[in-house]
PDB file of C-alpha atoms and ligand atoms in Angstrom:
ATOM      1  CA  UNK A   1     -32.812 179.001 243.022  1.00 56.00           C
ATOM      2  CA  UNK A   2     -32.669 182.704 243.584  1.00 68.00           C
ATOM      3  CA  UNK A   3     -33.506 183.938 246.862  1.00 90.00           C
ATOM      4  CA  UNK A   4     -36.955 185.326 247.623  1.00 97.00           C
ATOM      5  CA  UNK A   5     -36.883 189.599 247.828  1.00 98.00           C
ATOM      6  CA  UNK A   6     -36.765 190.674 251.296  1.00 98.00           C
ATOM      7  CA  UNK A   7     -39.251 193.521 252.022  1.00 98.00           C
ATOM      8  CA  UNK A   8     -38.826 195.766 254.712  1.00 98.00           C
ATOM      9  CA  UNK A   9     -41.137 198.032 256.298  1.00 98.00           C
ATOM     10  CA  UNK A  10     -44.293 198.793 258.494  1.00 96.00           C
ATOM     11  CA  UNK A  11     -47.156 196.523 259.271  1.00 94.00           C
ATOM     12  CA  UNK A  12     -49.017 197.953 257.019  1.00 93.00           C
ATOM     13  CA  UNK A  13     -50.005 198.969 253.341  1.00 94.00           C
ATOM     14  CA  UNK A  14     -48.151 202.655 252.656  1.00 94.00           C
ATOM     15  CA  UNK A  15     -45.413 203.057 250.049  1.00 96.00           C
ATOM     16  CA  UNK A  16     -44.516 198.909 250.162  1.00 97.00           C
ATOM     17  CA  UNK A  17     -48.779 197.626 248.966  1.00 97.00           C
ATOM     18  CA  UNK A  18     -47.583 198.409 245.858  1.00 98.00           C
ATOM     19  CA  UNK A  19     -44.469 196.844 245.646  1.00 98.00           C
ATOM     20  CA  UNK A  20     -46.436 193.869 246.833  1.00 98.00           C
ATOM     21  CA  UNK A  21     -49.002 193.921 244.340  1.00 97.00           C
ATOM     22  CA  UNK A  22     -46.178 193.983 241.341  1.00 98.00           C
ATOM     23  CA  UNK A  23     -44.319 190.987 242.988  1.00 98.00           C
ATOM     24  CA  UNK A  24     -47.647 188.864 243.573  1.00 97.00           C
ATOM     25  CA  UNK A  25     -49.263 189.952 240.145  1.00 96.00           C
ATOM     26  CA  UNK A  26     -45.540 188.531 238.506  1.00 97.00           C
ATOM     27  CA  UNK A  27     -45.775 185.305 240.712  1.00 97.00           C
ATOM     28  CA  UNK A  28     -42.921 186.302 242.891  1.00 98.00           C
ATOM     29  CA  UNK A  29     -42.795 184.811 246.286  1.00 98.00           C
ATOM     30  CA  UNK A  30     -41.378 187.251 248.932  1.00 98.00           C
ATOM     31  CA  UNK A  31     -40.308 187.496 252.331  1.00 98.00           C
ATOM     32  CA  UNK A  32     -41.347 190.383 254.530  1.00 98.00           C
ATOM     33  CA  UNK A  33     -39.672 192.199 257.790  1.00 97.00           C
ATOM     34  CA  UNK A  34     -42.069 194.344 259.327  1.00 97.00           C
ATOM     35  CA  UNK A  35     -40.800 196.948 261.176  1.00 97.00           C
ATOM     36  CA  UNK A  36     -42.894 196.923 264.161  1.00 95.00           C
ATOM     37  CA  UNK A  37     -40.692 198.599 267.070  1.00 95.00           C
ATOM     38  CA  UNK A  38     -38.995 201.402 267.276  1.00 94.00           C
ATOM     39  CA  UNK A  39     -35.617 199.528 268.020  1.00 95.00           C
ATOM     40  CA  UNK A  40     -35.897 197.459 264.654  1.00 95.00           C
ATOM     41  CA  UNK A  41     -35.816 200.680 263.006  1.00 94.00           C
ATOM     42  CA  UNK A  42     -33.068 202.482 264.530  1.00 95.00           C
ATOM     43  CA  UNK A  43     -31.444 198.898 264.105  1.00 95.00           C
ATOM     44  CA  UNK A  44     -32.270 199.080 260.775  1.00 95.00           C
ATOM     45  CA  UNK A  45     -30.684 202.795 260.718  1.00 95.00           C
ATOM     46  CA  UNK A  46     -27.771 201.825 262.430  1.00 96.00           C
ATOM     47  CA  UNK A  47     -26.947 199.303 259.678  1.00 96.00           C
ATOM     48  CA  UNK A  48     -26.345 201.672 257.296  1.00 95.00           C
ATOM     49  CA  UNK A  49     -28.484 199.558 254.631  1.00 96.00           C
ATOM     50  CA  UNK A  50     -31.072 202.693 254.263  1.00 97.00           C
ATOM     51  CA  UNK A  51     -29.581 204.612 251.610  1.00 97.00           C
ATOM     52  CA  UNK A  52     -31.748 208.146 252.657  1.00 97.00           C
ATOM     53  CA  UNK A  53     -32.798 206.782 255.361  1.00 96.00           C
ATOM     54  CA  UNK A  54     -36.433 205.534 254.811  1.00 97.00           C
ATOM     55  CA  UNK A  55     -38.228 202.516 253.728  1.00 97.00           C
ATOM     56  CA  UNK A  56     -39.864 201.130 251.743  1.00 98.00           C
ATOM     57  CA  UNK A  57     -36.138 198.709 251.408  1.00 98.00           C
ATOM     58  CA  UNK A  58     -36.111 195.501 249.363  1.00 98.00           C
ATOM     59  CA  UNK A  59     -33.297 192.878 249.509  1.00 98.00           C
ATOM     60  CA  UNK A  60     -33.289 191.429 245.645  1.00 98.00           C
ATOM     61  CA  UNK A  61     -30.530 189.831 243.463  1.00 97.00           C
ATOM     62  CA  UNK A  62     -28.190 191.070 245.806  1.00 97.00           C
ATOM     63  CA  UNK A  63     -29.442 194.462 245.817  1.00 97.00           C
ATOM     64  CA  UNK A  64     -30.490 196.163 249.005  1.00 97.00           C
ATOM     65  CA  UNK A  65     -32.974 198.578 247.226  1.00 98.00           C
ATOM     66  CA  UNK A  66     -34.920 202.164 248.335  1.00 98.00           C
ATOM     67  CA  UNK A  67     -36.579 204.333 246.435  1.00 98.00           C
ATOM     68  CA  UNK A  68     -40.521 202.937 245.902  1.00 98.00           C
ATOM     69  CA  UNK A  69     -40.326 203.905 242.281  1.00 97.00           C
ATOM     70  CA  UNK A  70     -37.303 202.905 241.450  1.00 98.00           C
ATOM     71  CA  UNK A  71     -37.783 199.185 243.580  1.00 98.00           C
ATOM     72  CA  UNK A  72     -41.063 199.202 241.203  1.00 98.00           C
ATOM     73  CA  UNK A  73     -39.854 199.658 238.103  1.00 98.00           C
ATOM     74  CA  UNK A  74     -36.503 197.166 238.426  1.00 98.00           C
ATOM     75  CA  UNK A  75     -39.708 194.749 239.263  1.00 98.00           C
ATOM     76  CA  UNK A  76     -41.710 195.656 235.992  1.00 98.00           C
ATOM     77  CA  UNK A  77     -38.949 195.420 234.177  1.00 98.00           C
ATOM     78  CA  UNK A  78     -37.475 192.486 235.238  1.00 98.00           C
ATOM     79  CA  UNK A  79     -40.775 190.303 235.068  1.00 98.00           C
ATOM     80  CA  UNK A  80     -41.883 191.789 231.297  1.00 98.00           C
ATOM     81  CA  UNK A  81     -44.855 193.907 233.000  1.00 98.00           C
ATOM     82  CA  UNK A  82     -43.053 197.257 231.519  1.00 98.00           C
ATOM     83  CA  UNK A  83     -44.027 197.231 227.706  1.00 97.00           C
ATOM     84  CA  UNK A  84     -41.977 195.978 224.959  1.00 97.00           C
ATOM     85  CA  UNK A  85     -40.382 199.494 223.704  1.00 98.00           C
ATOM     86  CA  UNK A  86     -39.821 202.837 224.973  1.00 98.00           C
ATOM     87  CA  UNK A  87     -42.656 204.288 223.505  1.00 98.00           C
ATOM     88  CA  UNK A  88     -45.457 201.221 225.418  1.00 98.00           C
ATOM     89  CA  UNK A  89     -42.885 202.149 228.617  1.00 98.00           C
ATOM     90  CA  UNK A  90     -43.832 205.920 228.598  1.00 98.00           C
ATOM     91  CA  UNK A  91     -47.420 205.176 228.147  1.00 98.00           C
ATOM     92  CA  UNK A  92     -47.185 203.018 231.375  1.00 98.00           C
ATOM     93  CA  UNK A  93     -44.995 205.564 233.449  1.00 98.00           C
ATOM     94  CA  UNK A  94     -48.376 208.127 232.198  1.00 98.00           C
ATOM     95  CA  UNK A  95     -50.700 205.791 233.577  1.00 98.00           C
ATOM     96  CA  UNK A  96     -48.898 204.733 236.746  1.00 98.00           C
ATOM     97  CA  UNK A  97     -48.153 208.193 237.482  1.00 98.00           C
ATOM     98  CA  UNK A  98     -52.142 209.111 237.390  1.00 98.00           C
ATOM     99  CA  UNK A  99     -52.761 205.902 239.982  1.00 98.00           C
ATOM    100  CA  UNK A 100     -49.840 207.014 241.770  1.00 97.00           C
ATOM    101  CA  UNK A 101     -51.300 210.497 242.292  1.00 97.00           C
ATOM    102  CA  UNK A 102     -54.959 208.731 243.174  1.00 97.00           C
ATOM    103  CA  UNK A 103     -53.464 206.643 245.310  1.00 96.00           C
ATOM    104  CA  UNK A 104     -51.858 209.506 246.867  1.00 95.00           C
ATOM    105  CA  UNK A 105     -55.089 211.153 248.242  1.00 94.00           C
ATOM    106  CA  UNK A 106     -55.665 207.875 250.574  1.00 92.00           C
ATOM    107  CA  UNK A 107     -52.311 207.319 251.800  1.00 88.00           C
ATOM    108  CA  UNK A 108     -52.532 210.023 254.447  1.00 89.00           C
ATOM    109  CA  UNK A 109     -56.019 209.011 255.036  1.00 90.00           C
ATOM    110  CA  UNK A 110     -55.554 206.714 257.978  1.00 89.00           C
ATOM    111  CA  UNK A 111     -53.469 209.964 259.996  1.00 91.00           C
ATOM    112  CA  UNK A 112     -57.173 212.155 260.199  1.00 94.00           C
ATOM    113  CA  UNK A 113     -59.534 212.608 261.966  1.00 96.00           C
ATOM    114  CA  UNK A 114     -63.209 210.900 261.457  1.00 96.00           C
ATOM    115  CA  UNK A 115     -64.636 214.043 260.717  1.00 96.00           C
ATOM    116  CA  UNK A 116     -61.742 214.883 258.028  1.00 95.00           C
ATOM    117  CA  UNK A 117     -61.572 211.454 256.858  1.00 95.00           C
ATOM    118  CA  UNK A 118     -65.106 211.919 255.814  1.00 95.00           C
ATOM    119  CA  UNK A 119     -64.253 214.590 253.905  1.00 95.00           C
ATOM    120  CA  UNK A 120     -61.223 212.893 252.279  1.00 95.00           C
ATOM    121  CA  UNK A 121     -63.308 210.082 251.386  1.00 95.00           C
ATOM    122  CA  UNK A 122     -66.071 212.470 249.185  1.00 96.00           C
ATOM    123  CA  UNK A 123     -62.805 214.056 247.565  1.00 97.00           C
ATOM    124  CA  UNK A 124     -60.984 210.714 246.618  1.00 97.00           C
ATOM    125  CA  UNK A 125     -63.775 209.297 245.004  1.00 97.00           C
ATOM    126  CA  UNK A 126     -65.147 212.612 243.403  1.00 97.00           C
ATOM    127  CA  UNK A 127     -61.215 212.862 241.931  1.00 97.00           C
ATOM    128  CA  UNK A 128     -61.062 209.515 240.900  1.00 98.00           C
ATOM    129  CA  UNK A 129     -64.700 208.866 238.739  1.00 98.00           C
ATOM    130  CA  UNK A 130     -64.168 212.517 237.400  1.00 98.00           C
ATOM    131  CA  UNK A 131     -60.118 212.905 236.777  1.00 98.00           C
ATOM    132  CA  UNK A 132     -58.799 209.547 236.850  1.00 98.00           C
ATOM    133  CA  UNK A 133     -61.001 206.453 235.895  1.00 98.00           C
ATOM    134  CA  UNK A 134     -62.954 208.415 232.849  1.00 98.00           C
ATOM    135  CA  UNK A 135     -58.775 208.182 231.413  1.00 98.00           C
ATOM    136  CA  UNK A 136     -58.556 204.751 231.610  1.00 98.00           C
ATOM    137  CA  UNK A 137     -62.172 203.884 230.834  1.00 98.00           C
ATOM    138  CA  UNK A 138     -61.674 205.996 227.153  1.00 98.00           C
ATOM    139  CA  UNK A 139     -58.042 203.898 226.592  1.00 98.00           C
ATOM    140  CA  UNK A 140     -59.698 200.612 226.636  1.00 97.00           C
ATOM    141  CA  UNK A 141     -62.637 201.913 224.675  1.00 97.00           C
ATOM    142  CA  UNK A 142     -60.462 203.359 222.304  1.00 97.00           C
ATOM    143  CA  UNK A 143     -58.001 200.579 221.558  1.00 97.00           C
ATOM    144  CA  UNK A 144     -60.755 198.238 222.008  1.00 95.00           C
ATOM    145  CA  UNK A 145     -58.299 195.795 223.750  1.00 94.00           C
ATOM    146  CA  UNK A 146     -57.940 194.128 226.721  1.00 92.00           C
ATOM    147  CA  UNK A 147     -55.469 195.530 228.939  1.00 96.00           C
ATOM    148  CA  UNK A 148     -54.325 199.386 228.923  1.00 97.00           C
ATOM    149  CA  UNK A 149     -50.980 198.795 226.768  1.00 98.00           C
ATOM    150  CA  UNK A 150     -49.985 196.769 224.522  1.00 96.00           C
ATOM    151  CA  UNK A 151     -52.295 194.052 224.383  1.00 94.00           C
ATOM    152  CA  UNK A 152     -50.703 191.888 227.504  1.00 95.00           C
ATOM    153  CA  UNK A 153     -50.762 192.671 231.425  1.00 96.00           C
ATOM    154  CA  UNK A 154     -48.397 195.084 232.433  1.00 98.00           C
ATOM    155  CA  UNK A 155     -47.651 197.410 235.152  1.00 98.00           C
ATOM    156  CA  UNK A 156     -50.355 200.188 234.520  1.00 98.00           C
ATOM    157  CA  UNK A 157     -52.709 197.399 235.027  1.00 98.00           C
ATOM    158  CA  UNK A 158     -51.830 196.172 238.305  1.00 97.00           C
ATOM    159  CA  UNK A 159     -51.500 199.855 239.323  1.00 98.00           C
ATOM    160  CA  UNK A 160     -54.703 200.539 238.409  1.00 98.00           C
ATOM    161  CA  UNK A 161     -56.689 197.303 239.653  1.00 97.00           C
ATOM    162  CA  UNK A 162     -54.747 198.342 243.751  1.00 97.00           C
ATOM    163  CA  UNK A 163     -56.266 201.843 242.781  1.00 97.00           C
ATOM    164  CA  UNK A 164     -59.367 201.175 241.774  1.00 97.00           C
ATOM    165  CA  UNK A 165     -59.775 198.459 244.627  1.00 96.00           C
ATOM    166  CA  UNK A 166     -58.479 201.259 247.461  1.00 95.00           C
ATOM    167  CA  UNK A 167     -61.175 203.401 246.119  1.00 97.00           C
ATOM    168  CA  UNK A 168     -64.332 200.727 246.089  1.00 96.00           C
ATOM    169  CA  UNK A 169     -63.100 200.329 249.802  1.00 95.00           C
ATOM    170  CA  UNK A 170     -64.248 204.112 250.124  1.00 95.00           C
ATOM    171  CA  UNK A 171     -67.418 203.369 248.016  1.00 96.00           C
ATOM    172  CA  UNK A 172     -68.121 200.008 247.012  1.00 96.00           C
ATOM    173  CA  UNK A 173     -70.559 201.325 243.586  1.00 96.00           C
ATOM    174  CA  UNK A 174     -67.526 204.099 242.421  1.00 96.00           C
ATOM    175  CA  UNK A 175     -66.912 202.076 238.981  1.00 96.00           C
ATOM    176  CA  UNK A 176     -70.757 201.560 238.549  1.00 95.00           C
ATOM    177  CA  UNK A 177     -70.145 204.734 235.860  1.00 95.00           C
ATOM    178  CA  UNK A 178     -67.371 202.618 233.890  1.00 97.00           C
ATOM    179  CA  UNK A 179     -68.318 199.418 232.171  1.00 96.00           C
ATOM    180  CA  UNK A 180     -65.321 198.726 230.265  1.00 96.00           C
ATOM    181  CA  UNK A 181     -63.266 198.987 234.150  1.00 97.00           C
ATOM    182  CA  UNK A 182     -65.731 196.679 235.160  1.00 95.00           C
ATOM    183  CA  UNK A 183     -65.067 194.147 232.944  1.00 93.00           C
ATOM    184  CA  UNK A 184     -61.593 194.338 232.295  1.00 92.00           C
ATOM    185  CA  UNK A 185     -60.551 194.758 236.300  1.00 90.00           C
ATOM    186  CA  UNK A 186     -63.176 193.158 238.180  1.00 87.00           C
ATOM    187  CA  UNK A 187     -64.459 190.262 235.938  1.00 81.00           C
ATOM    188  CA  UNK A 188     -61.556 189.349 233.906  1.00 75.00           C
ATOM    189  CA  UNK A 189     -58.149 190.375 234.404  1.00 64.00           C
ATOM    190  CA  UNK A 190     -56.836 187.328 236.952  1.00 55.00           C
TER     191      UNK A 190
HETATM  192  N1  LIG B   1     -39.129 208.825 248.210  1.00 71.87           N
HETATM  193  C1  LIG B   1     -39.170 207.737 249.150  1.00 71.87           C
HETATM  194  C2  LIG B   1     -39.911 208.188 250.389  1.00 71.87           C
HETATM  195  C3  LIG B   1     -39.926 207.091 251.449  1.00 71.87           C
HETATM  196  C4  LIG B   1     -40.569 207.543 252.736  1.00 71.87           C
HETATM  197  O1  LIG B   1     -41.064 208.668 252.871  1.00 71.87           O
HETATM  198  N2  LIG B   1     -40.568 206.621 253.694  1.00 71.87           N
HETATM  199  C5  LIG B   1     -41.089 206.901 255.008  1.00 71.87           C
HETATM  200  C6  LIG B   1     -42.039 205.773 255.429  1.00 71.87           C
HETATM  201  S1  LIG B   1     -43.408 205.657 254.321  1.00 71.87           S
HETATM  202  C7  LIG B   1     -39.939 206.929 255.977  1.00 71.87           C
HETATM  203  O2  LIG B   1     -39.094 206.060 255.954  1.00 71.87           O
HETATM  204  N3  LIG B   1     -39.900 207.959 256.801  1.00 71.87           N
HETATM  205  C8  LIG B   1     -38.877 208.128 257.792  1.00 71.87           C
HETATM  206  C9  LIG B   1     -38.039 209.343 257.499  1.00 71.87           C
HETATM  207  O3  LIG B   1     -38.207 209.980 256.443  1.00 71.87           O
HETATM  208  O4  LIG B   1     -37.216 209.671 258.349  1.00 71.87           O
HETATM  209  C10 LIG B   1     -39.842 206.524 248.517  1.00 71.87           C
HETATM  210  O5  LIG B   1     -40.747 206.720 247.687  1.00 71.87           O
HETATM  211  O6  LIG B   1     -39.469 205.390 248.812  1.00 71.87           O
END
């Protein structure tokens, strides 16, 4: 048997949550080495395994990989969550990319202050139920199916479902504008 992946970083959610989410959503089991000194890391430096660096950094099939995008899509792709041709694969880069950028606004949100975390909060959730989720909401209405491409779980999906969860953390009623995301991510999709 294979070994598990090996994930290194922080105690905490960041650039690895979604690397986590892909592994769990394919059924991967994975080990994790949280970083939680300052030695480990300069240990960790010292080693010479961080190509630029940084983490996120994932031991798999004899790979020690950086790079959060590029660690997520060898993981898409090896587990089938990365559409069947190019064409289904562009439409989930599109819609990963939009999460990616949601997502985005609430990464720096535990480095402000109350006051400006406040603030952040209102914007997230005014960007996401006016820019984001109305996109995904008119794909599924659209296509009339039950997952954003191609008919079968995939990537974009499990992006969106960690997005739209981070969000409802913010404000619990923020889908209560999008039935079809209702359905499809909170009632149905696991
Ligand atoms: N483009 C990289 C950026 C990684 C990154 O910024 N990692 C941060 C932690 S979240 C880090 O290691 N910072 C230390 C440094 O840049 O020296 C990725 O997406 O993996």
């Amino acid at each position: 048997m294979a070994a598990k992946p090996v994930l290194y970083y922080f105690n905490g959610r960041g650039k690895m949550e979604s690397i986590r989410w892909l592994l769990a959503a394919a059924g991967v089991e994975f080990e994790e080495v949280f970083l939680e000194t300052r030695e480990q890391y300069e240990k960790l430096l010292k080693s010479g395994v961080l190509m630029f660096q940084q983490v996120p950094m994932v031991e798999i099939d004899g790979m020690k990989m950086v790079q959060t995008r590029a660690i997520l899509n060898y993981i898409a792709a090896k587990y089938n969550l990365y559409g069947k041709d190019l064409k289904e694969r562009a439409l989930i880069d599109m819609y990963v990319g939009g999460t990616e950028d949601l997502m985005g606004f609430l990464l720096i949100y535990p480095f402000l202050s109350a006051e400006d975390q406040v603030k952040q909060r209102a914007f997230v959730v005014q960007k996401a139920t006016s820019r984001y989720f109305p996109v995904y909401e008119k794909v599924l209405k659209d296509h009339g199916q039950d997952f954003l491409v191609g008919n079968c779980l995939s990537w974009a999906d499990i992006h969106l479902l960690e997005a739209i969860l981070m969000v409802e953390e913010k404000k619990s009623d923020a889908l209560s504008g999008f039935p079809l995301l209702q359905v499809t991510y909170i009632n149905n999709i696991f």
